[in-house]
XYZ file of C-alpha atoms in Angstrom:
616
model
C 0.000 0.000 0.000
C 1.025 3.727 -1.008
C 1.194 6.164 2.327
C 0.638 9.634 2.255
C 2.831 12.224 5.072
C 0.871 13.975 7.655
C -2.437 13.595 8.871
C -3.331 9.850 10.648
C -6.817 11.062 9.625
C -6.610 11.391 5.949
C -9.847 9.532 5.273
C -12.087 12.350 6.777
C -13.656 13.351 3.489
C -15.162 16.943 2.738
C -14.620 19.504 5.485
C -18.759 20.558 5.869
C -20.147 22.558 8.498
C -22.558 19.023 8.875
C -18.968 16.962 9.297
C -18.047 19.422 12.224
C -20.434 17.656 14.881
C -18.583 14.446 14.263
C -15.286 15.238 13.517
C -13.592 13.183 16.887
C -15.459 10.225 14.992
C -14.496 10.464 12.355
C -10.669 10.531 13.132
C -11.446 7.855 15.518
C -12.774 6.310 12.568
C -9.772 6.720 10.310
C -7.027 5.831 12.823
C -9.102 2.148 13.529
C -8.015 1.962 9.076
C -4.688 1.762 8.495
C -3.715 4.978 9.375
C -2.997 7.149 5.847
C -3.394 4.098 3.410
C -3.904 5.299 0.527
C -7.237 3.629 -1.192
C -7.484 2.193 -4.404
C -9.572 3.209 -7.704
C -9.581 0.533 -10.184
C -10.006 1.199 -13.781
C -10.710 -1.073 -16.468
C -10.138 -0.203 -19.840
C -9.744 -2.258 -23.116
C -9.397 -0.750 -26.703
C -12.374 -3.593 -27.676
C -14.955 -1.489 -25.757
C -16.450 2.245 -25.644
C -16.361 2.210 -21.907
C -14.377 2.540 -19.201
C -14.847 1.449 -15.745
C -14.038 3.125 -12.671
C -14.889 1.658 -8.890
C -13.153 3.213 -5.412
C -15.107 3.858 -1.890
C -16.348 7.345 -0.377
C -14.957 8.501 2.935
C -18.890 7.666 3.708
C -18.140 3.831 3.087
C -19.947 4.122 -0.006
C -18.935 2.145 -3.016
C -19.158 3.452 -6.706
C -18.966 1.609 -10.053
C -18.834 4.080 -12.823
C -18.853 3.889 -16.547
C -17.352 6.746 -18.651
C -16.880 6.529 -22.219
C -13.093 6.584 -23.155
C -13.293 9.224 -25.703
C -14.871 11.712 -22.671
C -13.040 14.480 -21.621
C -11.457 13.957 -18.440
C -13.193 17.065 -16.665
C -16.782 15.144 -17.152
C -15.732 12.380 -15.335
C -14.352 14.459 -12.431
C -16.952 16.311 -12.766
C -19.706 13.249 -12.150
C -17.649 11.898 -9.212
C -17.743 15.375 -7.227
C -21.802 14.850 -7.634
C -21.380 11.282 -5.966
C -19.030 12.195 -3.719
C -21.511 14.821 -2.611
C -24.770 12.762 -2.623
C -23.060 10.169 -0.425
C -22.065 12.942 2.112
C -25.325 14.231 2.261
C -26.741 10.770 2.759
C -24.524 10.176 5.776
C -25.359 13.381 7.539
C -29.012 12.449 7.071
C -28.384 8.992 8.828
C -26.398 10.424 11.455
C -29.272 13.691 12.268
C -31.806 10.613 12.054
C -29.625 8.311 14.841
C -29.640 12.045 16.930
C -33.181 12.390 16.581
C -34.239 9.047 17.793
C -36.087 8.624 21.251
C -33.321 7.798 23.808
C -34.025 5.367 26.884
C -35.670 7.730 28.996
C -38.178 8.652 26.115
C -36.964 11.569 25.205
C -35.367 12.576 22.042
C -31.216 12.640 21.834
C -30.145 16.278 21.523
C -27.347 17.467 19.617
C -25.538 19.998 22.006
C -25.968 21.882 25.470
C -28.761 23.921 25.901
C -32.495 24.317 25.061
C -33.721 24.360 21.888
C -32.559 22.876 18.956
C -28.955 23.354 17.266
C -28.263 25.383 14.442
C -28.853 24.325 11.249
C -25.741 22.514 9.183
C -24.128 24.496 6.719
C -25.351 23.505 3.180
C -22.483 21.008 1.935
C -20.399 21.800 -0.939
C -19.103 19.922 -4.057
C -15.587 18.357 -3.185
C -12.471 19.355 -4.754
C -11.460 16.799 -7.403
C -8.462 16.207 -9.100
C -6.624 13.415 -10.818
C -2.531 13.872 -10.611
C -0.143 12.156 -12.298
C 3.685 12.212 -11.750
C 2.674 14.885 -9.003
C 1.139 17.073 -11.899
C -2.144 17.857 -12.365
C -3.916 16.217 -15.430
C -5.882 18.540 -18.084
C -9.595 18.070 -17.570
C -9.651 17.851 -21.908
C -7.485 15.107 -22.227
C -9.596 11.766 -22.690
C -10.790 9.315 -20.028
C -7.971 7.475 -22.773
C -5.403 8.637 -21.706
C -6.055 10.140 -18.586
C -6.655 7.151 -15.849
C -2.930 5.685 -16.321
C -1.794 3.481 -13.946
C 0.432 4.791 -11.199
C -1.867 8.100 -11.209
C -3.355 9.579 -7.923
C -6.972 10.954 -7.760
C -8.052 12.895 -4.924
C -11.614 13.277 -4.109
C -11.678 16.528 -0.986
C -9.316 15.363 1.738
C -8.991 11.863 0.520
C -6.101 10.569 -2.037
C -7.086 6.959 -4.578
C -4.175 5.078 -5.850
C -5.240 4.737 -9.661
C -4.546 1.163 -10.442
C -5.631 0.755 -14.387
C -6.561 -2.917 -15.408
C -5.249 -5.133 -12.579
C -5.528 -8.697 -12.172
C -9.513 -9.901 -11.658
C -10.958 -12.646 -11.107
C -14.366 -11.941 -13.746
C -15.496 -15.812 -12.220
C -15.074 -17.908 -8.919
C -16.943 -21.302 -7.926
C -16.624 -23.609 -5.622
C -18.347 -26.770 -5.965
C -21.878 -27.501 -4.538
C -20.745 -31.153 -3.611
C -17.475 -31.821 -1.636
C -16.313 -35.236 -0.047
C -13.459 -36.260 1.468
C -10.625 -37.664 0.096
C -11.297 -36.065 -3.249
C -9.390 -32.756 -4.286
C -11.446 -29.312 -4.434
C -10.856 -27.557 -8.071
C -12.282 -23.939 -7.804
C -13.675 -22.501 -11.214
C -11.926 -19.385 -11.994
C -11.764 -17.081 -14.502
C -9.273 -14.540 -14.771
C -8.769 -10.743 -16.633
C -5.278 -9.302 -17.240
C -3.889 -12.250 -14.204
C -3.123 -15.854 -14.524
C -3.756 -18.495 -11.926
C -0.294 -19.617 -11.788
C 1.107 -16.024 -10.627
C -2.287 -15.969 -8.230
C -2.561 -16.539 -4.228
C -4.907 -18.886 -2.514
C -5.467 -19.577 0.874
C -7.875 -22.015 2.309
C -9.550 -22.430 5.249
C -12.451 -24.694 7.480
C -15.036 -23.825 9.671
C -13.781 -24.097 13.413
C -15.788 -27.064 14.875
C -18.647 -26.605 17.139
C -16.862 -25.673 20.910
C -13.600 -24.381 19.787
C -11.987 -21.908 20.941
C -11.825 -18.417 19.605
C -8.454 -16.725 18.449
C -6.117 -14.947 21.098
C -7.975 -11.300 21.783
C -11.297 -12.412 22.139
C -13.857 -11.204 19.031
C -13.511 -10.024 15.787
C -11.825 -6.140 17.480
C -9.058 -8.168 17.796
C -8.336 -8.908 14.189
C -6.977 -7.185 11.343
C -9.621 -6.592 8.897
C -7.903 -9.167 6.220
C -7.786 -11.826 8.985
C -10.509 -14.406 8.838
C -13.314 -14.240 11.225
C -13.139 -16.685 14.434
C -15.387 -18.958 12.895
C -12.393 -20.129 10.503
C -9.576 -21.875 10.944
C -6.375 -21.988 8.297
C -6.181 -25.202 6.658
C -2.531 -24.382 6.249
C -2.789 -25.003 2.232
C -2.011 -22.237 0.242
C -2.635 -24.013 -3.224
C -5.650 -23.874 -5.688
C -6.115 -27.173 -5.541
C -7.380 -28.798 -1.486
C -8.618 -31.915 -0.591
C -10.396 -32.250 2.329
C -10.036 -35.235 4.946
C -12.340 -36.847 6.743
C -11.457 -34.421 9.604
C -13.318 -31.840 7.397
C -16.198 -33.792 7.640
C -19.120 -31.817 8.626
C -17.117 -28.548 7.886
C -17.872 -26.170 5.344
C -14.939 -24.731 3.662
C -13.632 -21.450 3.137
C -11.080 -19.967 -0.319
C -9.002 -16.557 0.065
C -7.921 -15.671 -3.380
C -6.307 -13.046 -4.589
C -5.408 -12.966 -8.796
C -1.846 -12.204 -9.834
C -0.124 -11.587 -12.806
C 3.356 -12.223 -11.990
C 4.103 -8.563 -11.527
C 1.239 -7.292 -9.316
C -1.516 -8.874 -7.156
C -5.649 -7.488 -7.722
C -8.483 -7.014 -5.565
C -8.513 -10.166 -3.193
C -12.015 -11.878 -3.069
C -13.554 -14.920 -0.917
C -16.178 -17.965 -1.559
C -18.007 -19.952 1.039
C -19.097 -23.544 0.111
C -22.508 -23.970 0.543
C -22.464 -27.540 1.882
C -20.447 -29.023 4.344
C -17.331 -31.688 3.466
C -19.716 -35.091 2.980
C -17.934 -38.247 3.689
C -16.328 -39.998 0.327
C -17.474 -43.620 -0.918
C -14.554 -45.461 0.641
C -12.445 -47.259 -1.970
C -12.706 -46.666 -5.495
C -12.273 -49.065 -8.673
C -9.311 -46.672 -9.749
C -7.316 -46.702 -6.481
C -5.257 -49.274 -6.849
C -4.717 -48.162 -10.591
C -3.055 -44.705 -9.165
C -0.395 -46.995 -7.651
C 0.921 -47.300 -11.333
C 0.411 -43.606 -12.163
C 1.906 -41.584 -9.027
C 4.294 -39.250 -11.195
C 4.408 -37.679 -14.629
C 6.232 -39.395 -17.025
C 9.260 -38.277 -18.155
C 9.814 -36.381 -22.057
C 10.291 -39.848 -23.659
C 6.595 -41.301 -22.776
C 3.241 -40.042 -23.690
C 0.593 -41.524 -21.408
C -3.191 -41.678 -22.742
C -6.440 -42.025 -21.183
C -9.299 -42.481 -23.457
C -12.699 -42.680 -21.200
C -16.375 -42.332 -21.535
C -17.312 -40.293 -18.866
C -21.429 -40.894 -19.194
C -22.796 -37.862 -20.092
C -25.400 -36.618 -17.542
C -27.545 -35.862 -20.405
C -27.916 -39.733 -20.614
C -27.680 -40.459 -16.933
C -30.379 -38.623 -15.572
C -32.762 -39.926 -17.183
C -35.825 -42.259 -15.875
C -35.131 -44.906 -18.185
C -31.226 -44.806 -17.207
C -32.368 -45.315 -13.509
C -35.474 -47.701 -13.800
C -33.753 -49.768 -17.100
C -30.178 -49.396 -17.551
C -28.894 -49.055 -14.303
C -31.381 -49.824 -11.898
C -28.789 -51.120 -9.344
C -27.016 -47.851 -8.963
C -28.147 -45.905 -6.038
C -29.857 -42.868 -7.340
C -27.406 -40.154 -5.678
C -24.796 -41.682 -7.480
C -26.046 -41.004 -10.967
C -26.202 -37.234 -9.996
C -23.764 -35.213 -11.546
C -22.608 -33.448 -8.625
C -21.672 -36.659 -7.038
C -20.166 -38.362 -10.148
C -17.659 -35.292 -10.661
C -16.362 -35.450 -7.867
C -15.245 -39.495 -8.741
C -14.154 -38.298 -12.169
C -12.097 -35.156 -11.030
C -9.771 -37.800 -8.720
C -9.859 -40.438 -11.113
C -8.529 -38.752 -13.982
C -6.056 -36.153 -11.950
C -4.462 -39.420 -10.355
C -3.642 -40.536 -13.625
C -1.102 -37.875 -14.200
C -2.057 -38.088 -18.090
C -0.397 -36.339 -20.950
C -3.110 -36.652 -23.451
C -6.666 -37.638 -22.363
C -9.520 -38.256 -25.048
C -13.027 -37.925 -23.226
C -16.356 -39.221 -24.748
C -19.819 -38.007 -24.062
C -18.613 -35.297 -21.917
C -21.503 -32.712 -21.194
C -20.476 -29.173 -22.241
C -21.220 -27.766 -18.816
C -19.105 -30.593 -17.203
C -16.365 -29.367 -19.750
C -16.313 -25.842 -18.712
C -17.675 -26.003 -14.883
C -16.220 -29.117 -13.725
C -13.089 -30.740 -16.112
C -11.219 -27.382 -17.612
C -10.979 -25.941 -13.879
C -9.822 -29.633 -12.318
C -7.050 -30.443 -14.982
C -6.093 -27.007 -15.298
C -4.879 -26.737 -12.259
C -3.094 -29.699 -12.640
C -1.271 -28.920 -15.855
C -3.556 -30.113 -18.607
C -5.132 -27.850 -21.225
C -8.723 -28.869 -23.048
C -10.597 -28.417 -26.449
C -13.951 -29.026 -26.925
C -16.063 -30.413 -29.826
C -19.876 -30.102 -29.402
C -22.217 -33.413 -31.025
C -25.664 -32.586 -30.181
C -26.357 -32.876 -26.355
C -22.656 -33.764 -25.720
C -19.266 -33.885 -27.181
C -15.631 -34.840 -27.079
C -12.731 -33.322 -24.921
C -9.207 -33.798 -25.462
C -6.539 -32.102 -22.928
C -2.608 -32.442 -23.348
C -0.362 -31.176 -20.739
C 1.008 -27.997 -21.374
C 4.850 -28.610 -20.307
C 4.897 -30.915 -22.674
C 2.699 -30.268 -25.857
C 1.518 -27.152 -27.422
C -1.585 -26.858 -30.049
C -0.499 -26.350 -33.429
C -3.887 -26.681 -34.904
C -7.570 -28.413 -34.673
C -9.268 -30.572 -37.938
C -12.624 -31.490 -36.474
C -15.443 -33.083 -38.546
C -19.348 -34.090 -38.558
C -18.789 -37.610 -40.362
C -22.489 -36.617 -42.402
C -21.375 -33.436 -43.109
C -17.449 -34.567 -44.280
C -19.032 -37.300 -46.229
C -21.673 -35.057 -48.291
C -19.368 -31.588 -48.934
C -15.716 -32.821 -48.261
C -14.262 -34.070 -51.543
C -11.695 -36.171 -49.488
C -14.663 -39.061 -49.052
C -16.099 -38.412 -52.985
C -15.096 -42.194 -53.646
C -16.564 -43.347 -50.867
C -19.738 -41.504 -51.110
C -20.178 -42.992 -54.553
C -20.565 -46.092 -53.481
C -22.827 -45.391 -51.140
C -25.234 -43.685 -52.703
C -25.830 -47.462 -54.815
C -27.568 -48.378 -51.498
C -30.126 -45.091 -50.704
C -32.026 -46.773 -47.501
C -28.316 -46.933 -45.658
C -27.250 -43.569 -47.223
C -29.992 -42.019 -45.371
C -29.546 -43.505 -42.267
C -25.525 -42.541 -41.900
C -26.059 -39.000 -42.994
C -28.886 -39.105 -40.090
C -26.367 -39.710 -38.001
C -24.652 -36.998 -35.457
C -21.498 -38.529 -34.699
C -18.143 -36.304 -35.025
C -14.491 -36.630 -35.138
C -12.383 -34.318 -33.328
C -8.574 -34.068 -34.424
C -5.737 -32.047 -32.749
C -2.234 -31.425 -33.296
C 0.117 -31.138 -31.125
C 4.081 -30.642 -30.849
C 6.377 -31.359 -28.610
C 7.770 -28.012 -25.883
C 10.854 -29.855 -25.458
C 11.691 -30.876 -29.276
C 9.793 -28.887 -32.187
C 10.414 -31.650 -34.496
C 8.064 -33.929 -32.639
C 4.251 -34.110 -33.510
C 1.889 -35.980 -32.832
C -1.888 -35.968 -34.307
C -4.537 -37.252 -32.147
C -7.938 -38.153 -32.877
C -10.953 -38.586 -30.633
C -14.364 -39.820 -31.592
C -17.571 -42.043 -30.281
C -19.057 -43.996 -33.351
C -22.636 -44.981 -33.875
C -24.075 -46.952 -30.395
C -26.650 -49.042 -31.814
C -26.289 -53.093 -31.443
C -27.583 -53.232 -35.895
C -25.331 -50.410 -36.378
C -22.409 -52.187 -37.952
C -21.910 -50.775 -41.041
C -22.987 -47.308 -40.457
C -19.377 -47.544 -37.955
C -17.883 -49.104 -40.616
C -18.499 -45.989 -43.014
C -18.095 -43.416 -39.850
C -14.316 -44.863 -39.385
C -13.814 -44.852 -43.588
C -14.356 -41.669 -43.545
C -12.343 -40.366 -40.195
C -9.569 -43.079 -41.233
C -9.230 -40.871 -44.525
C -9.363 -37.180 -42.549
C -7.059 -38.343 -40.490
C -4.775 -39.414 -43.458
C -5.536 -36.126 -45.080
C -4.137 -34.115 -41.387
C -1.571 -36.430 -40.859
C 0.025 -36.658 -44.655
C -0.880 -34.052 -46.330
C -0.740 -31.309 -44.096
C 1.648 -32.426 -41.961
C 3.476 -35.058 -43.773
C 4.759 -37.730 -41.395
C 3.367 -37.320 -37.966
C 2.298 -40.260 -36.103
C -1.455 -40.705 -34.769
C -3.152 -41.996 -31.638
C -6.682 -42.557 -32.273
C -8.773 -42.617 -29.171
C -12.428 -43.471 -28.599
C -15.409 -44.971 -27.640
C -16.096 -47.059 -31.336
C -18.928 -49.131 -29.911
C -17.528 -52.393 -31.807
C -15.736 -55.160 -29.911
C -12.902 -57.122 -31.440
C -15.164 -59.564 -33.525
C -16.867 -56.757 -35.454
C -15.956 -55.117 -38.785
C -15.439 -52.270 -37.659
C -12.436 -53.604 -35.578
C -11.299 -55.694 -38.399
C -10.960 -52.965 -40.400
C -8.651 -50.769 -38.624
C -6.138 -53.414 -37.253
C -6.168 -55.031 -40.800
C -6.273 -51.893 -43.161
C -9.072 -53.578 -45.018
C -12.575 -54.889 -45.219
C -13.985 -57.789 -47.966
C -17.555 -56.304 -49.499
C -18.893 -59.652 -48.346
C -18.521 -59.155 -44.395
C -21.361 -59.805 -42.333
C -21.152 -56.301 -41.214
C -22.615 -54.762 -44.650
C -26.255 -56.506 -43.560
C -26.138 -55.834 -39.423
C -29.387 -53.763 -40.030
C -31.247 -56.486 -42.178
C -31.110 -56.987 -46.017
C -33.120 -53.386 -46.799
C -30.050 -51.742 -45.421
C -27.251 -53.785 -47.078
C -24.444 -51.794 -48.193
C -21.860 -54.064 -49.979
C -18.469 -52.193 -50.842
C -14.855 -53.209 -49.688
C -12.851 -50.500 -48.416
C -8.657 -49.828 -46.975
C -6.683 -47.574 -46.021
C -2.894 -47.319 -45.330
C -2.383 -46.505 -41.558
C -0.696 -49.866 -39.546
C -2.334 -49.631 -36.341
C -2.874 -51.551 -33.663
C -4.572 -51.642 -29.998
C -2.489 -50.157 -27.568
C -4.418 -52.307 -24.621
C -4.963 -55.091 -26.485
C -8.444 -56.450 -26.684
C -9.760 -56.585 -22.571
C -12.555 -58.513 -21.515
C -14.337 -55.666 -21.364
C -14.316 -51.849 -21.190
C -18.100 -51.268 -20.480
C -20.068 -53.209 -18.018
C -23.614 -52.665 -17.072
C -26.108 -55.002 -15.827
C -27.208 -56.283 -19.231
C -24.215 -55.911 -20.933
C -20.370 -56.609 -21.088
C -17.619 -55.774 -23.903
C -14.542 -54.392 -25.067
C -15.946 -50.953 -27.361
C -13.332 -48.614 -26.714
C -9.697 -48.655 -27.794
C -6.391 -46.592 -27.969
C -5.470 -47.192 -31.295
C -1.755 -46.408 -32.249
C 0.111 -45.706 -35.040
C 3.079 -48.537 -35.228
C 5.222 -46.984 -38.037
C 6.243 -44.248 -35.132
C 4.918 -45.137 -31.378
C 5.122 -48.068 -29.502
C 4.199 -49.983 -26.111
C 6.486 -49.089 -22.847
C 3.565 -50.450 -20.205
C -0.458 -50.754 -19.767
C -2.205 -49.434 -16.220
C -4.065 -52.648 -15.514
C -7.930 -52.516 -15.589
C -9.431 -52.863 -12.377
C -10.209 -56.507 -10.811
C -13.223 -58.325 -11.972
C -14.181 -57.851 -8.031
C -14.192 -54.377 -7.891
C -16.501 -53.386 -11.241
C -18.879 -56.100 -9.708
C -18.736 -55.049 -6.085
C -21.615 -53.390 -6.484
C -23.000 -55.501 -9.708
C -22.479 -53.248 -12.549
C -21.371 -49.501 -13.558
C -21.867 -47.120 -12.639
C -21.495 -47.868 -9.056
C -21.459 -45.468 -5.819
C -17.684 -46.310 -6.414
C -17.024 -45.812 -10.179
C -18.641 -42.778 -11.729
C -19.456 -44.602 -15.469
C -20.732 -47.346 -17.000
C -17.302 -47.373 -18.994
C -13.710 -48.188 -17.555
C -10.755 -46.080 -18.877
C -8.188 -46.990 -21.074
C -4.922 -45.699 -19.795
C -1.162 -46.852 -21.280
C 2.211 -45.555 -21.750
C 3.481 -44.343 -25.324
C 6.737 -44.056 -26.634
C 8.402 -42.389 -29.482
C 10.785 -45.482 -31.928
């Protein structure tokens, strides 16, 4: 904080004949503040928009938000404040003659000074001087609000000096949670303005149990006003990220933040959760695979996750609950219960590159960008219809050189990459109509490597066609990403090696699966009919990529009660990547512990793939 010489009472405002009655309190008043502190006025202006903004707090305790349009000479903004300034003094001596006025104990009425009679009337108040200085020299009141409200400048409003400080770090978003449990690490939501989160301060902190005693002093008199107030206790973590334990339990929690940029520190603000710490599940189904994941790997390994979350958009649903999952206790389909599962499940994996199916975009934004985020992992997002795909890479070791996402209908019609293929398509109209009905997409990213510019990688992420009779319409979806993600990976990029991630709703005996590990399909596989003989669709296809199943083919990757296959895969390009180790799925025990997924214990009905990758 800036000090100014003199005065302890330099926050006495404008010197009115109303003021004079009070004037003791008032200095009482400003020696309880830090005595001379200069106060701040905070100004936001960007070139994108007509207005400025301009907040700081009256003597009177009053606090103003003002917007001034850049190109406005300085003198009407000064100008404006003065008025404020002088409605909010005139507000406070009307408070303070109404407290005077008001019957005292005794039933009679509070009198201002000795004698009978009533006082003499207060002075009428005056407009307050205003100024705004900058390098100790007063600023021209026609230069524009522009140009004027630099940083480092000093406005004084009567008495009382502002610290200009012109488009500090902000926090323009912060959320906690609704739903916390032990155990399982608390990932605010925060959005930021001219700060980063990295160069930002955080300070956490727990309601003191019911009994406890109060901090040294006695009440709150005791504290300075940035300490917290009795009823909280310091957690003693000082990082974005906290996870409660089951001592929290029963505790609501408490986040000091204040945004940084790495050169100054903003306006500090606080959240409350509104629930208290809940206590966790107990053991998960992805515990013991964290054993295998406790570090990062080093620059030479890539490790992948490819998971269906469940979208909620699917979940909460009453055919989900009385049909698909009817073992599943009901609070454990909610969302707010499930993220919690899927923020500690896919943070413990300490992933480089994770490709998420049906991911809601809400849970994207609200719930996965603010949980990996803060542990090192950046996200894109690809919309379907109610849900999407999500691929995050971690930033120290990959940076985004570009996106290539598709609709497969859409690619397939306009896109004259897939003319060839549509050709022979259109010989069969009943199936033509039902793949360009479908909504599927294909999202493709590249990356390259921070540590070695020569290194790329291009990574593709989809979730083909569910239905059981849906064989060849997956067949014709992977044709046509198989051939986008030729056209990314050799034409504009020549050379770079792909993972292909997803949820392809085919297990190893189907078509679709043939097809990729094989680079071809015969026009007479069983496939071509899986809808019936209407929808036939004869045509052999290839392509040119060698790939293979990083995790091999596992019993299964998606369990519910009626239900149990391998459908999703980490497919791998073996011309440039291979093998170093797979996390092992969990036991056959713990997905049926509780009959199927999702379980109070596993937050989908899908199991993640996760492996090591290394470059040949």
């Amino acid at each position: 904080m800036w000090r100014l010489p003199g005065s302890r009472a330099a926050l006495r405002g404008v010197r009115t004949a109303v003021e004079r009655h009070t004037r003791a309190e008032a200095a009482a008043a400003a020696t309880e503040t830090a005595a001379g502190a200069m106060e701040r006025a905070v100004v936001r202006c960007v070139p994108s928009e007509p207005k400025l903004s301009l907040s700081f707090a009256l003597a009177d305790g009053s606090h103003k938000n003002m917007q001034r349009d850049q190109s406005e000479p300085l003198g009407r903004a000064l100008s404006r404040i003065a008025t404020n300034a002088l409605k909010g003094h005139a507000k406070a001596a009307a408070a303070k003659k109404s407290r005077k006025n008001r019957p005292n104990a005794s039933g009679g009425v509070a009198c201002a000074g000795p004698g009978p009679g009533p006082g003499p009337e207060p002075a009428a108040a005056c407009e307050p001087v205003v100024k705004l200085y900058y390098r100790e020299e007063a600023v021209a009141e026609d230069v524009l609000n522009v140009d004027a409200w630099q940083d480092g400048a000093v406005l004084q409003i009567g008495d009382v000096k502002y610290k200009v400080e012109r488009n500090p770090p902000a926090f323009t978003e912060l959320q906690l949670p609704r739903y916390i449990m032990a155990g399982f690490p608390v990932c605010p939501k925060l959005s930021l303005e001219f700060g980063d989160p990295a160069s930002s301060l955080f300070r956490w902190y727990k309601e003191a149990k019911p009994g406890a005693a109060e901090p040294e002093g006695g009440g709150p008199s005791s504290l300075s006003p940035s300490s917290p107030s009795p009823s909280w206790t310091e957690t003693g973590v000082n990082e974005r990220v906290y996870t409660p334990s089951n001592a929290d339990i029963g505790l609501r929690l408490k986040l000091h933040c204040t945004p940084g940029n790495g050169q100054r520190l903003g306006p500090s603000r606080e959240l409350e959760s509104v629930c208290p710490v809940e206590a966790g599940p107990g053991t998960c189904t992805f515990d013991h695979r964290h054993l295998y994941t406790k570090k990062v790997t080093d620059n030479s390994l890539i490790r992948t996750v490819s998971y269906n979350l469940l979208a909620d958009t699917y979940a909460q649903t009453e055919f989900s609950r009385s049909v698909l999952y009817p073992y599943c206790a009901p609070y454990a389909l909610e969302l707010d219960y499930r993220q919690n599962l899927i923020q500690k499940e896919l943070t413990g994996y300490n992933a480089d590159l994770i490709c998420l199916q049906e991911v809601d975009r809400n849970v994207f934004t609200d719930s996965l960008v603010p949980a990996l985020e803060a542990f090192g992992l950046e996200g894109v997002f690809r919309i379907k219809q109610h849900e999407g795909l999500a691929t995050f890479y971690r930033k120290t070791k990959f940076s985004l050189l570009s996106q290539h996402d598709i609709s497969f209908h859409e690619a397939l019609e306009s896109d004259p990459l897939h003319k060839e293929l549509l050709e022979k398509l259109v010989v069969y109209p009943s199936a033509q109509e039902r793949v360009l009905q479908r909504s599927s997409v294909l999202q493709v990213s590249v990356l390259q490597s921070t540590k070695d510019s020569s290194k790329r990688l291009c990574v593709a992420n989809t979730h083909l066609y569910w239905h059981p009779k849906g064989g060849y319409i997956r067949l014709i979806q992977m044709a046509v990403a198989l051939a986008h993600i030729r056209h990314v990976s050799c034409d504009l990029y020549p050379g770079i090696p792909v993972i292909f991630c997803g949820d392809f709703n085919s297990t190893p005996s189907t078509g679709m699966y043939h097809f990729v590990v094989n680079g071809s399909i015969p026009e007479d596989h069983e496939d071509w009919a899986s809808n019936g003989e209407e929808e036939r669709c004869n045509m052999s296809l290839s392509h040119f990529f060698k790939l293979k199943s990083a995790c091999g083919e596992p019993a299964y990757t998606n369990y519910v009660g009626g239900f149990h296959g391998c459908l999703d895969y980490i497919f791998i390009d073996l011309n440039a990547l291979e093998v170093e180790q797979v996390i092992p799925l969990p036991s056959h025990e713990e997905v049926t512990t509780h009959q199927a997924l999702p379980s109070v214990s596993h937050p989908s009905d899908h199991i993640a793939l996760v492996c090591d990758l290394k470059w040949k």
